CSV table of C-alpha atoms and ligand atoms in Angstrom, one decimal:
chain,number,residue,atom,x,y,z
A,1205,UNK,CA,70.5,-58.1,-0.8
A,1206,UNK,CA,67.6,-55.3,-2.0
A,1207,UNK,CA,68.2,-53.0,-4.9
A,1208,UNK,CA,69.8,-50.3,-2.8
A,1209,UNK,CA,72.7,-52.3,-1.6
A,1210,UNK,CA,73.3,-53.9,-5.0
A,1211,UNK,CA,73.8,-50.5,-6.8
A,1212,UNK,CA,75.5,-48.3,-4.2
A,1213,UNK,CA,75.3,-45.9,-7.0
A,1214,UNK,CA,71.3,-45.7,-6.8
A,1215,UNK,CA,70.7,-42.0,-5.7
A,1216,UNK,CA,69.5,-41.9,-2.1
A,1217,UNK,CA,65.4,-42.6,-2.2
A,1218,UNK,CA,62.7,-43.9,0.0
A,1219,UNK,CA,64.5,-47.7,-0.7
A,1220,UNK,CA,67.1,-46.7,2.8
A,1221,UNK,CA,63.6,-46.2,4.5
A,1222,UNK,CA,61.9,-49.3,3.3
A,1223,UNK,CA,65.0,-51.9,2.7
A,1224,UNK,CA,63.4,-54.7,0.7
A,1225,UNK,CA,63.2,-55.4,-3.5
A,1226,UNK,CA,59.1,-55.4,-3.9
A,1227,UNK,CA,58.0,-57.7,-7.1
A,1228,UNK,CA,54.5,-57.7,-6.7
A,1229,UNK,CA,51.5,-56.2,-5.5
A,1230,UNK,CA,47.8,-56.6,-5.3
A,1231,UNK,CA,44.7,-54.2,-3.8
A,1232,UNK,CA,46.4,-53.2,-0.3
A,1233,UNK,CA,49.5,-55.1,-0.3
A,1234,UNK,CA,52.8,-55.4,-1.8
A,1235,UNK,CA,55.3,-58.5,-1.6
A,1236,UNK,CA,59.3,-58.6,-1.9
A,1237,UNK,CA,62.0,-61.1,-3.9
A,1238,UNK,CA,61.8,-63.4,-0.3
A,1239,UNK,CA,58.2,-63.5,-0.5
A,1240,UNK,CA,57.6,-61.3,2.4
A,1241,UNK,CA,54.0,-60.2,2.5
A,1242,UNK,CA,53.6,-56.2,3.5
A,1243,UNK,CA,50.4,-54.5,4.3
A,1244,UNK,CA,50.4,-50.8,2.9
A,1245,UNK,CA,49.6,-48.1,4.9
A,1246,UNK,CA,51.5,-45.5,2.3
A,1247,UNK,CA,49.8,-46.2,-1.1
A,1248,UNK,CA,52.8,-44.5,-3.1
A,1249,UNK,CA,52.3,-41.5,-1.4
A,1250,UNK,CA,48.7,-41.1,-1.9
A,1251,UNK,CA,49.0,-42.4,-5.6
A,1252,UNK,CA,47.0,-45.2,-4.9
A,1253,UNK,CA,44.1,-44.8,-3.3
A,1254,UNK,CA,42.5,-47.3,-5.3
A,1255,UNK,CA,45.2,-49.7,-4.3
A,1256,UNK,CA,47.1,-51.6,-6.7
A,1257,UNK,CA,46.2,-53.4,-9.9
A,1258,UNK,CA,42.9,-53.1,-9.6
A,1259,UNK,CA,41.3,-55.3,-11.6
A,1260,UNK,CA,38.8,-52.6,-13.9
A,1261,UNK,CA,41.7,-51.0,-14.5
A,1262,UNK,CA,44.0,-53.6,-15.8
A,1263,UNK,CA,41.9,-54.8,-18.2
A,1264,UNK,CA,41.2,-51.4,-19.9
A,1265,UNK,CA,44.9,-50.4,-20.1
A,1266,UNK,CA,45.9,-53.8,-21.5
A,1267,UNK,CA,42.7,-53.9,-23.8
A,1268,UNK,CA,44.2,-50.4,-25.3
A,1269,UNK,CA,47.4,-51.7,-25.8
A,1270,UNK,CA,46.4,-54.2,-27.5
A,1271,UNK,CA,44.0,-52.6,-29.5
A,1272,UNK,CA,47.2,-50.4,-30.6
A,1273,UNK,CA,45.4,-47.3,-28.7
A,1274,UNK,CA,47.4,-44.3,-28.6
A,1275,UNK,CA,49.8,-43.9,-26.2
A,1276,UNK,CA,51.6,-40.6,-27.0
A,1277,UNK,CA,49.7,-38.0,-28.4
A,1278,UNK,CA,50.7,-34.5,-26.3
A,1279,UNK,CA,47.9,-32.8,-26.0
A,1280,UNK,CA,45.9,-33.9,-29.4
A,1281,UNK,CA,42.6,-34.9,-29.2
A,1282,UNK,CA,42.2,-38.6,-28.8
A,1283,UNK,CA,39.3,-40.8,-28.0
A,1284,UNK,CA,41.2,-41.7,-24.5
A,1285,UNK,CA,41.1,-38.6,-23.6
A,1286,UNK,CA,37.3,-37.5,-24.7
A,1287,UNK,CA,36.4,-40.6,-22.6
A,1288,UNK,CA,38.0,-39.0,-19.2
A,1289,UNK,CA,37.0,-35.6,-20.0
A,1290,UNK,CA,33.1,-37.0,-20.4
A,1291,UNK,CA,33.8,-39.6,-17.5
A,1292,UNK,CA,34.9,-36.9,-15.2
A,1293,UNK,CA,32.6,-34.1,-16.1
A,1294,UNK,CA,29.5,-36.9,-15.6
A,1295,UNK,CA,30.7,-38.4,-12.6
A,1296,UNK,CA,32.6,-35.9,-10.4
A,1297,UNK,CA,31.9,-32.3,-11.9
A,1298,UNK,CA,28.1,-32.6,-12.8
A,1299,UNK,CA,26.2,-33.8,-9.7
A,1300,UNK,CA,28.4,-31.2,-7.8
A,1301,UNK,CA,27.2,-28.8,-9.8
A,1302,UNK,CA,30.6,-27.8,-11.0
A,1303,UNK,CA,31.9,-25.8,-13.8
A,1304,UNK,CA,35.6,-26.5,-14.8
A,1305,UNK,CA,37.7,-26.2,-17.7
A,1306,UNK,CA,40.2,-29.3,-17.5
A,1307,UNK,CA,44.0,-28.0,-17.9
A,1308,UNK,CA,46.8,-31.2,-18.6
A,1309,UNK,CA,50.0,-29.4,-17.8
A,1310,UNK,CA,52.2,-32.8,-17.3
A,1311,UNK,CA,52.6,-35.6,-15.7
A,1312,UNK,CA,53.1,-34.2,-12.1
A,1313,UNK,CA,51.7,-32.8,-9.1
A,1314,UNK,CA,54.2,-29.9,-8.8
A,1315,UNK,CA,53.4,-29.5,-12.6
A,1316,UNK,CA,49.9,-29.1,-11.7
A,1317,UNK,CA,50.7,-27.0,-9.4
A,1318,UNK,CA,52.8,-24.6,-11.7
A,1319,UNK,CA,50.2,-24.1,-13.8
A,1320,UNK,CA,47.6,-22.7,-11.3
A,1321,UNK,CA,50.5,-20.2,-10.3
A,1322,UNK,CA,51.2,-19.2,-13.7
A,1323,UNK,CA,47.8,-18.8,-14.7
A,1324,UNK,CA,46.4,-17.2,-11.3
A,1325,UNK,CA,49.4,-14.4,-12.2
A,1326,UNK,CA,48.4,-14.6,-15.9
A,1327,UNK,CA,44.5,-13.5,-15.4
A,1328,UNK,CA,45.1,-10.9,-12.0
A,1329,UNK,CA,48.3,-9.1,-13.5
A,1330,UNK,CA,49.8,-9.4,-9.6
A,1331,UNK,CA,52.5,-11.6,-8.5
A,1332,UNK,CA,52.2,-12.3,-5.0
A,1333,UNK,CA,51.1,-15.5,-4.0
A,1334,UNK,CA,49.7,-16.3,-0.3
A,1335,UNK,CA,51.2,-19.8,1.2
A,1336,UNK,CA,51.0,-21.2,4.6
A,1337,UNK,CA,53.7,-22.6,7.3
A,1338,UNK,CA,53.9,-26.0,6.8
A,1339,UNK,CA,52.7,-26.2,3.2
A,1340,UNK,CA,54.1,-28.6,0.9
A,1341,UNK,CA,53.7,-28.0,-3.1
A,1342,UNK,CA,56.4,-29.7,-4.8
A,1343,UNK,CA,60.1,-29.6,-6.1
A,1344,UNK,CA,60.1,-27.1,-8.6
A,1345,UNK,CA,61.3,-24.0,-7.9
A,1346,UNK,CA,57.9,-22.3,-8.3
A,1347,UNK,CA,56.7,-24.6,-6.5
A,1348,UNK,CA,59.5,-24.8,-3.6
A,1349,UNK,CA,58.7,-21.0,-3.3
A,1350,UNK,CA,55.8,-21.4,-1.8
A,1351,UNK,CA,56.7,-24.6,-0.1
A,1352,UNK,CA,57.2,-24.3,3.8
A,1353,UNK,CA,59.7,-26.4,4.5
A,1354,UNK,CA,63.5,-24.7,4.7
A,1355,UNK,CA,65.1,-28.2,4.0
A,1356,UNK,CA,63.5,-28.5,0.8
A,1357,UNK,CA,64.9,-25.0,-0.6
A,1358,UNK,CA,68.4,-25.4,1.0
A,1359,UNK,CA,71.0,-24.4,-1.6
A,1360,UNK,CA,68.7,-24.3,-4.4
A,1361,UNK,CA,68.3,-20.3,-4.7
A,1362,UNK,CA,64.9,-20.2,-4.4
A,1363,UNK,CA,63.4,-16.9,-4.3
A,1364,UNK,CA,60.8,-16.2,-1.7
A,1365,UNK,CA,60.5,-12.8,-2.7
A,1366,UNK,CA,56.7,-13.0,-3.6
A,1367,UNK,CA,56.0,-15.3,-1.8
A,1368,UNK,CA,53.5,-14.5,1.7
A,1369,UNK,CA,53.6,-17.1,4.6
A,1370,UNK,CA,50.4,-16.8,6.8
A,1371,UNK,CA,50.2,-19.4,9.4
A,1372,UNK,CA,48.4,-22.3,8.5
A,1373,UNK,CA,44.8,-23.2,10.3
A,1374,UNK,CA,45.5,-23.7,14.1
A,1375,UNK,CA,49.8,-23.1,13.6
A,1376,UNK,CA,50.2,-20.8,16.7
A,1377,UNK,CA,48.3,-23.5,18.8
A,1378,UNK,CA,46.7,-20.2,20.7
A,1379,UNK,CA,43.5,-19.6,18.8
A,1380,UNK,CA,44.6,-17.3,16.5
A,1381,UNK,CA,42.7,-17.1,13.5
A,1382,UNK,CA,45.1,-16.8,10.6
A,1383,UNK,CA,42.0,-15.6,8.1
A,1384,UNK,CA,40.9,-13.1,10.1
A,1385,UNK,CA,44.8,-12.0,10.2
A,1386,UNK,CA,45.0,-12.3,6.5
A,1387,UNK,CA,42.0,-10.3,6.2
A,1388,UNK,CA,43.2,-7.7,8.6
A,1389,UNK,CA,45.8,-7.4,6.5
A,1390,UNK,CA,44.5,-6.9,3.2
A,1391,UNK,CA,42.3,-3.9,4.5
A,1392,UNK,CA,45.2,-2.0,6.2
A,1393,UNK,CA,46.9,-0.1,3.3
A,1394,UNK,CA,49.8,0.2,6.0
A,1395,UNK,CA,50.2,-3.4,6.3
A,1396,UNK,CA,53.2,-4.0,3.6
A,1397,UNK,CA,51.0,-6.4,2.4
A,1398,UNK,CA,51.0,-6.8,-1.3
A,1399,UNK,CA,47.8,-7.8,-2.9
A,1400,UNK,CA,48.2,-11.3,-4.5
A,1401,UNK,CA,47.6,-12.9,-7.5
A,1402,UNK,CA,46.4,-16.3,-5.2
A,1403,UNK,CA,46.2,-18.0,-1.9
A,1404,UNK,CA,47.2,-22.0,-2.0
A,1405,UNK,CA,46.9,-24.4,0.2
A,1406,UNK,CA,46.2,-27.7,1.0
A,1407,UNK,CA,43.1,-29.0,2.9
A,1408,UNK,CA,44.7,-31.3,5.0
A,1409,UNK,CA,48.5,-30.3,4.6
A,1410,UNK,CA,49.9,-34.2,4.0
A,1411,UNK,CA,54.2,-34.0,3.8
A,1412,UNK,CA,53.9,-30.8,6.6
A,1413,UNK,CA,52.7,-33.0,9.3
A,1414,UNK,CA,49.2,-34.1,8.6
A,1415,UNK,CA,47.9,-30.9,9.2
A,1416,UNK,CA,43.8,-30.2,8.8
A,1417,UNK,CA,42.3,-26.9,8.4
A,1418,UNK,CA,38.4,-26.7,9.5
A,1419,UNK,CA,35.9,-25.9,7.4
A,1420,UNK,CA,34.5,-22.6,8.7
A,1421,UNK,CA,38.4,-21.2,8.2
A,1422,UNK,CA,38.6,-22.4,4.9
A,1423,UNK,CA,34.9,-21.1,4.4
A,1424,UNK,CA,36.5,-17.4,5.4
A,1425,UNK,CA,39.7,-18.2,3.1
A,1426,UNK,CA,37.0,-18.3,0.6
A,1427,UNK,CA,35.1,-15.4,1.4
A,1428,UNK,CA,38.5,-13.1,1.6
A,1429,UNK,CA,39.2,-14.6,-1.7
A,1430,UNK,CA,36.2,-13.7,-3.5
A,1431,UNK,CA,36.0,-9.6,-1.5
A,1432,UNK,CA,39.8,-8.7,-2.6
A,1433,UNK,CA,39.4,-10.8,-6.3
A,1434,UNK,CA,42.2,-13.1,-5.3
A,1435,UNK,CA,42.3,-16.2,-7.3
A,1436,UNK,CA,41.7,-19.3,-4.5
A,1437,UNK,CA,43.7,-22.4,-5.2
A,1438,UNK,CA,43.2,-25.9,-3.7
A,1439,UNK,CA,46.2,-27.9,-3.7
A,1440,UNK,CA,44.4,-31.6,-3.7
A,1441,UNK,CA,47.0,-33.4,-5.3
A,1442,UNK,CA,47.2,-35.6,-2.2
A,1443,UNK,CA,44.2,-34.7,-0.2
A,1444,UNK,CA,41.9,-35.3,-3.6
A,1445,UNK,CA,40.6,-38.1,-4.8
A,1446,UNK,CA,38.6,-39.4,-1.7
A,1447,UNK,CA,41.3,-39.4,0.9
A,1448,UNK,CA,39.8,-36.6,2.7
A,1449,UNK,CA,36.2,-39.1,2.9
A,1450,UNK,CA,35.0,-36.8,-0.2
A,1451,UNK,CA,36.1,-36.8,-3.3
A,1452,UNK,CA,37.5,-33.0,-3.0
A,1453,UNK,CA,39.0,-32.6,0.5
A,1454,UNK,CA,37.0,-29.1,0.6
A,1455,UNK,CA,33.4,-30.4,-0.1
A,1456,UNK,CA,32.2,-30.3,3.5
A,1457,UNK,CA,33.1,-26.8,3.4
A,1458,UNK,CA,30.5,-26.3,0.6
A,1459,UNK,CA,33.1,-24.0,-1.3
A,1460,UNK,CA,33.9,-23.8,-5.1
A,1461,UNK,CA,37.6,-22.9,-5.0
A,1462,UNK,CA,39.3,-20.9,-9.0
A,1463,UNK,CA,41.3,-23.6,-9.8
A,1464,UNK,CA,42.1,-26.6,-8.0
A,1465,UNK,CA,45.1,-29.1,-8.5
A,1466,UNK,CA,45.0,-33.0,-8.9
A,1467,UNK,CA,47.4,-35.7,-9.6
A,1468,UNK,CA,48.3,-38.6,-7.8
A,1469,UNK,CA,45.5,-40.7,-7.6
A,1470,UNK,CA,43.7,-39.0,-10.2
A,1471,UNK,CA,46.0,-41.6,-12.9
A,1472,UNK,CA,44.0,-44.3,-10.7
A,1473,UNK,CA,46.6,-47.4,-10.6
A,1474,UNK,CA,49.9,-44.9,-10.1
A,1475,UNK,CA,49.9,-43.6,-13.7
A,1476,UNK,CA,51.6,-40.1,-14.0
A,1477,UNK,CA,48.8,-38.0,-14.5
A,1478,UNK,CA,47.7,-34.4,-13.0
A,1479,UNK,CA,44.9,-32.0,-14.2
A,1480,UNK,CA,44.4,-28.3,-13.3
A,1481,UNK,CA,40.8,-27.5,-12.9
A,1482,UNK,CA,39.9,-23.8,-13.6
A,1483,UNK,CA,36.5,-21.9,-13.7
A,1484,UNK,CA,36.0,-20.7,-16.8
A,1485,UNK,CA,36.7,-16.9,-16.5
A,1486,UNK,CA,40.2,-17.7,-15.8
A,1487,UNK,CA,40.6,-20.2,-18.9
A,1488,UNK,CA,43.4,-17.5,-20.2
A,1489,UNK,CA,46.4,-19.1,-21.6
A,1490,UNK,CA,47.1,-19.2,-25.2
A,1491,UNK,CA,47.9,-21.6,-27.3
A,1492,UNK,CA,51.2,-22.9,-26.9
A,1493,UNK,CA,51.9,-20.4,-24.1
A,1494,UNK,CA,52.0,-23.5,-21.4
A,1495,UNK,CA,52.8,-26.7,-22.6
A,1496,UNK,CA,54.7,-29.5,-22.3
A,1497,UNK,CA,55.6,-32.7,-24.1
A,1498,UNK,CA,54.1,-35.4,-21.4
A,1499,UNK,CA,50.6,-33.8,-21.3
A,1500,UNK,CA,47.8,-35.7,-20.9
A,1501,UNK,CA,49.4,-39.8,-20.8
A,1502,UNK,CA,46.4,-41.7,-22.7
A,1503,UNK,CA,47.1,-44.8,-20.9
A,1504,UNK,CA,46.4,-42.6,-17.6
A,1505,UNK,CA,43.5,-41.5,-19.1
A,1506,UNK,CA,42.3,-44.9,-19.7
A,1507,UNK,CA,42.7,-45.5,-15.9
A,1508,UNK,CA,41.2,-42.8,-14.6
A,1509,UNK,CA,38.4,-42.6,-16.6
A,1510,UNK,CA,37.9,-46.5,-15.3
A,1511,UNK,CA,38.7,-45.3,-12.2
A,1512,UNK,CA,35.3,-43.4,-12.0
A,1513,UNK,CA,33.6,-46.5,-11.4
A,1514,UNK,CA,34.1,-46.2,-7.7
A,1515,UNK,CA,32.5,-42.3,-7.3
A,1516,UNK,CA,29.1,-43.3,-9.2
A,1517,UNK,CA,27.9,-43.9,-5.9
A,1518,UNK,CA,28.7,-43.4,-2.5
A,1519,UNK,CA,30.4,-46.9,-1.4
A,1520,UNK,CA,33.7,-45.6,-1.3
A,1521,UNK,CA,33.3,-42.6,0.1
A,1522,UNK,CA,31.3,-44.0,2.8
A,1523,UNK,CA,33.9,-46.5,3.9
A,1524,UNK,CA,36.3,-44.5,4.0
A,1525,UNK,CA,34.3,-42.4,6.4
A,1526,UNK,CA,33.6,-45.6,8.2
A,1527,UNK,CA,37.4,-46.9,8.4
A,1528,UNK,CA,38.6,-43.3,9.1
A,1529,UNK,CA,36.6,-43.7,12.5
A,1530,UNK,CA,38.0,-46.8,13.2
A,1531,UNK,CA,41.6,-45.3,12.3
A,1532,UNK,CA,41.1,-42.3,14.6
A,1533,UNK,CA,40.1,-44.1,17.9
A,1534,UNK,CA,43.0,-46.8,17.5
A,1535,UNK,CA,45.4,-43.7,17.0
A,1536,UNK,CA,43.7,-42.4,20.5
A,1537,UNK,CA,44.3,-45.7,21.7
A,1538,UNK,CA,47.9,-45.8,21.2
A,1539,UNK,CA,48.8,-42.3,22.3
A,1540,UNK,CA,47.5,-43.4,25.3
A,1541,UNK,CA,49.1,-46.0,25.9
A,1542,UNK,CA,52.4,-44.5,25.4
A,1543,UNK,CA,52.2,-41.0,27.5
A,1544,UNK,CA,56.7,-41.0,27.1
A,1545,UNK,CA,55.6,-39.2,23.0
A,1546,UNK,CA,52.7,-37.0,24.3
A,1547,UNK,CA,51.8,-37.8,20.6
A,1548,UNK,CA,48.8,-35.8,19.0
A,1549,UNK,CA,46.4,-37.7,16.3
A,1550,UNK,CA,45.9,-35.8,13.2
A,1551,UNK,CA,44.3,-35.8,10.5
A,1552,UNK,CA,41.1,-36.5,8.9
A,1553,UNK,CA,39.9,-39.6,6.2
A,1554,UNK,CA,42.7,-41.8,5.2
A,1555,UNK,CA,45.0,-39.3,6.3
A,1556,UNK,CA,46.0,-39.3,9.7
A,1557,UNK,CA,48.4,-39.6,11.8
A,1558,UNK,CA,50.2,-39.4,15.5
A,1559,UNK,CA,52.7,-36.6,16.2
A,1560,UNK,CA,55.6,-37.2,18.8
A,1561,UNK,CA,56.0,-34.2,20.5
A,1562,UNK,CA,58.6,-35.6,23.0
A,1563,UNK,CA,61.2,-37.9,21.4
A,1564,UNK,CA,60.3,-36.9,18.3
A,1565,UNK,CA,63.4,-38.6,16.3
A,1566,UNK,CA,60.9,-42.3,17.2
A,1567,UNK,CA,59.1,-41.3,14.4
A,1568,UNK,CA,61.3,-43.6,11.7
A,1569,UNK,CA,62.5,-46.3,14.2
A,1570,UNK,CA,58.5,-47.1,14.8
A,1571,UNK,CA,58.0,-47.0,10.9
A,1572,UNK,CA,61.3,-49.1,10.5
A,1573,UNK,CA,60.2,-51.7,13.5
A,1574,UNK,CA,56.9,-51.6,11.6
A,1575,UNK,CA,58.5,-52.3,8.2
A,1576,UNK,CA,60.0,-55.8,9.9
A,1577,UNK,CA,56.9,-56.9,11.2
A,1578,UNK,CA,55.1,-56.3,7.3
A,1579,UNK,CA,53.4,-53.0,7.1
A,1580,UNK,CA,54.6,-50.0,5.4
A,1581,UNK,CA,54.4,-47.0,6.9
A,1582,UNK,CA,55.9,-43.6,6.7
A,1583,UNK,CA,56.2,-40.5,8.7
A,1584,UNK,CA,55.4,-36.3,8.0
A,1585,UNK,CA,56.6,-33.2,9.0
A,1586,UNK,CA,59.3,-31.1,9.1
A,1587,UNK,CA,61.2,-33.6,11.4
A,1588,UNK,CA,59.5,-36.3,10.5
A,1589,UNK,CA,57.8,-36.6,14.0
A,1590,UNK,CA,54.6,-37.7,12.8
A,1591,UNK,CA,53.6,-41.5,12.0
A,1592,UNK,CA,51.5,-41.2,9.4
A,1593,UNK,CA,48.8,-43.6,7.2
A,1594,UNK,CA,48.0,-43.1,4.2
A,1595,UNK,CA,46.8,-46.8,3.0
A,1596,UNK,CA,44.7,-47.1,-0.1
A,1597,UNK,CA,41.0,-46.6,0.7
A,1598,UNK,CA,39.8,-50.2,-1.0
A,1599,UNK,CA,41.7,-51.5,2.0
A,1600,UNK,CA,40.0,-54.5,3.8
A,1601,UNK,CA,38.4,-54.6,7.7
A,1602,UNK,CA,41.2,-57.2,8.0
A,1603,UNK,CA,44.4,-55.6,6.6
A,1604,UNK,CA,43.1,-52.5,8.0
A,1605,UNK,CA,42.7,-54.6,11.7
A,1606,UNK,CA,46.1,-55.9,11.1
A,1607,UNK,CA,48.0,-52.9,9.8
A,1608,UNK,CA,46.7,-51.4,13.1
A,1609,UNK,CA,47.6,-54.1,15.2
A,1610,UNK,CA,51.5,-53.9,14.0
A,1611,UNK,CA,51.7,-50.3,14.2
A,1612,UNK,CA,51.1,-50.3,18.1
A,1613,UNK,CA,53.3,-53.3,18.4
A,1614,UNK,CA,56.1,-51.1,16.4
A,1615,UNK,CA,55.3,-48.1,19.5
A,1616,UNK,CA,55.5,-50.9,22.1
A,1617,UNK,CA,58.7,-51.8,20.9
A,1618,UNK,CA,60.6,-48.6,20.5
A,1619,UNK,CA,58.9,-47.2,23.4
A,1620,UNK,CA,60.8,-49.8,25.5
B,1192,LIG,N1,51.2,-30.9,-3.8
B,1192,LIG,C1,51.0,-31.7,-2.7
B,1192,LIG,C2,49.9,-31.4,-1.7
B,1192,LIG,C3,51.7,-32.9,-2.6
B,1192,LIG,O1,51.5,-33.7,-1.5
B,1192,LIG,C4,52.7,-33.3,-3.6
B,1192,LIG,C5,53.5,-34.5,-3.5
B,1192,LIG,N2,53.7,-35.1,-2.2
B,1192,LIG,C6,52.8,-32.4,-4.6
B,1192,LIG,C7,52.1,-31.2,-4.7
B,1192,LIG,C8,53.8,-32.7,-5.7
B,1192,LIG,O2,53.5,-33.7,-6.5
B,1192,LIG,P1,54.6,-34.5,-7.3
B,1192,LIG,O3,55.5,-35.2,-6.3
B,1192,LIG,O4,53.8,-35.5,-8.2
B,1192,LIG,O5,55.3,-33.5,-8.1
């Protein structure tokens, strides 16, 4: 019996989807109470992209406990903290020749998130925000209001009164170019289209379907951004952090977005952690004007300033790059080999994915035939019609080979 059908009072999570009590986990697996070995292909959402309890980081969170290191501090100044702020300025923002103030506003992504809203309406005195279909930003309602997805907002009031949708990168499937549109747009005074405080969006849109913009659209983003003085946001709460193959999912693009938005991995072993970076100019809130009591967790800060261990060079990133290869021609392989979905493989880094475009509703039986045979594996999009993986990037050639192997065998069998 799992957790879920011991409490039948448990509100309805991802245990339905993945029907086992987990007690352990280690690098790129997790086991259950039966001893049931799984291989990971989710890393918490793309929380751990480092995998799980690695070992660097272990150590330093349970030397600073028991060193009596400060655990709760809000946002006072304490040595953990000085030693992320120096570890990610040295490691990540210097030899990119970046200039960011480093904002805590609370433990989440959608808190993140909030922030670079707030502040982006804050320094431009406009209220507008530009969002794209399929985006996917979080649960607040701020951050609902400029999420995509209908389902999400049902009921909840949210107001999508200054909120824009454009169409995402490649959304109307017939070569449209939605920056050129938005640019269009922004120079017709008969338009109806407000100027806006920002445009948001994700590099590779993650819960909207695995969605990946190119780099010479997001280049023009950028370039419409700078000409009307609209405040560019990068959403890399799950695209950050190396999934994308860089360590920001927008380096290839060569562009320095205003502020950009991190979480998830960023607490390195799945400690609540986000960080809003902003460029200086628009360092504008007060003191006190945006807080929050769970700002800057010092045991995250311990792990993720351990956590820059594995961007001092360019190992990680380059396996990834590696693995993401393999990843992308198995996917090929497999929507091959079953024509009956007409699937679609997404995605870029460890972030990809096969869209079902016929039978679409597969989707969770292959992830749930998949979660019998010992990989976990979860699907996108707004009907949840494409397979995704999303497995930590420390992952091994063999778990990777194997994770593979029982995802086809998962299409094979509900393909029958
Ligand atoms: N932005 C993006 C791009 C996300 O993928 C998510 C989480 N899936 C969020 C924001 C919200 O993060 P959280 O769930 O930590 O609030």
């Amino acid at each position: 019996m799992n957790v879920f059908e011991q409490y039948e009072s448990n509100v309805r999570s991802y245990i339905r989807s993945f029907p086992a009590t987990f007690v352990r986990a280690k690098g790129d697996k997790m086991w259950d109470d039966q001893g049931k070995e799984y291989i990971d292909f989710f890393a918490g959402a793309g929380a751990l992209n480092y995998g799980h309890n690695d070992d660097g980081m272990k150590k330093a969170v349970i030397e600073y406990m028991q060193g009596d290191g400060i655990l709760h501090s809000l946002d006072m100044g304490t040595e953990a903290k000085a030693k992320f702020l120096q570890r990610f300025q040295d490691v990540i923002l210097k030899p990119r020749k970046m200039d960011y103030k480093m904002m805590f506003p609370g433990p989440t992504g959608t808190n993140t998130v909030e922030s670079a809203l707030k502040l982006a309406r804050k320094v431009t005195g406009r209220a507008k925000v530009v969002s794209f279909t399929r985006a996917f930003h979080g649960m607040t309602l701020g951050a609902l209001a400029i999420t995509g997805n209908a389902f999400k907002r049902k009921g909840a009031g949210v107001s999508l009164n200054e909120t824009i949708f454009m169409p995402y990168d490649g959304y109307t499937g017939n070569g449209i170019n939605s920056a050129d549109l938005l640019e269009q747009m922004l120079n017709d005074d008969g338009s109806g289209m407000d100027k806006p405080a920002a445009v948001i969006l994700e590099v590779i849109q993650g819960e909207g379907g695995i969605n990946a913009c190119s780099m010479e659209w997001l280049k023009r983003i950028r370039e419409i951004c700078t000409e009307h003085g609209i405040i560019m946001i990068v959403d890399d709460v799950q695209a950050g952090c190396g999934r994308s193959g860089t360590f920001f999912s927008f380096e290839p693009a060569g562009i320095v977005p205003d502020m950009i938005c991190m979480s998830k991995s960023l607490g390195g072993m799945g400690l609540p952690f986000a960080m809003t970076l902003v460029k200086p100019e628009y360092d504008k809130f007060g003191p006190g004007e945006h807080n929050g009591t769970f700002r800057g967790n010092n045991l995250a800060f311990i792990a993720a300033a351990e956590a820059m261990r594995f961007w001092e060079n360019d190992d990680l990133a380059q396996r990834v790059q590696h693995n993401a290869a393999v990843i992308k021609e198995r996917l090929g392989r497999i929507r091959d080999r079953f024509p009956q979905f007409a699937a679609k493989v997404k995605g870029r880094g460890f972030m990809q994915g096969l869209e079902l475009t016929v039978a679409k509703e597969k989707g969770e039986e292959i992830c749930a035939e998949a979660f019998k045979n010992g990989l976990i594996l979860e699907t996108a999009g707004p009907d949840d019609e494409v397979v995704k993986l999303l497995p930590p990037l420390i992952l091994t050639d063999e778990s990777l080979a194997k994770g593979l192997d029982i995802m086809e065998e998962a299409f094979a069998a509900v393909a029958e």
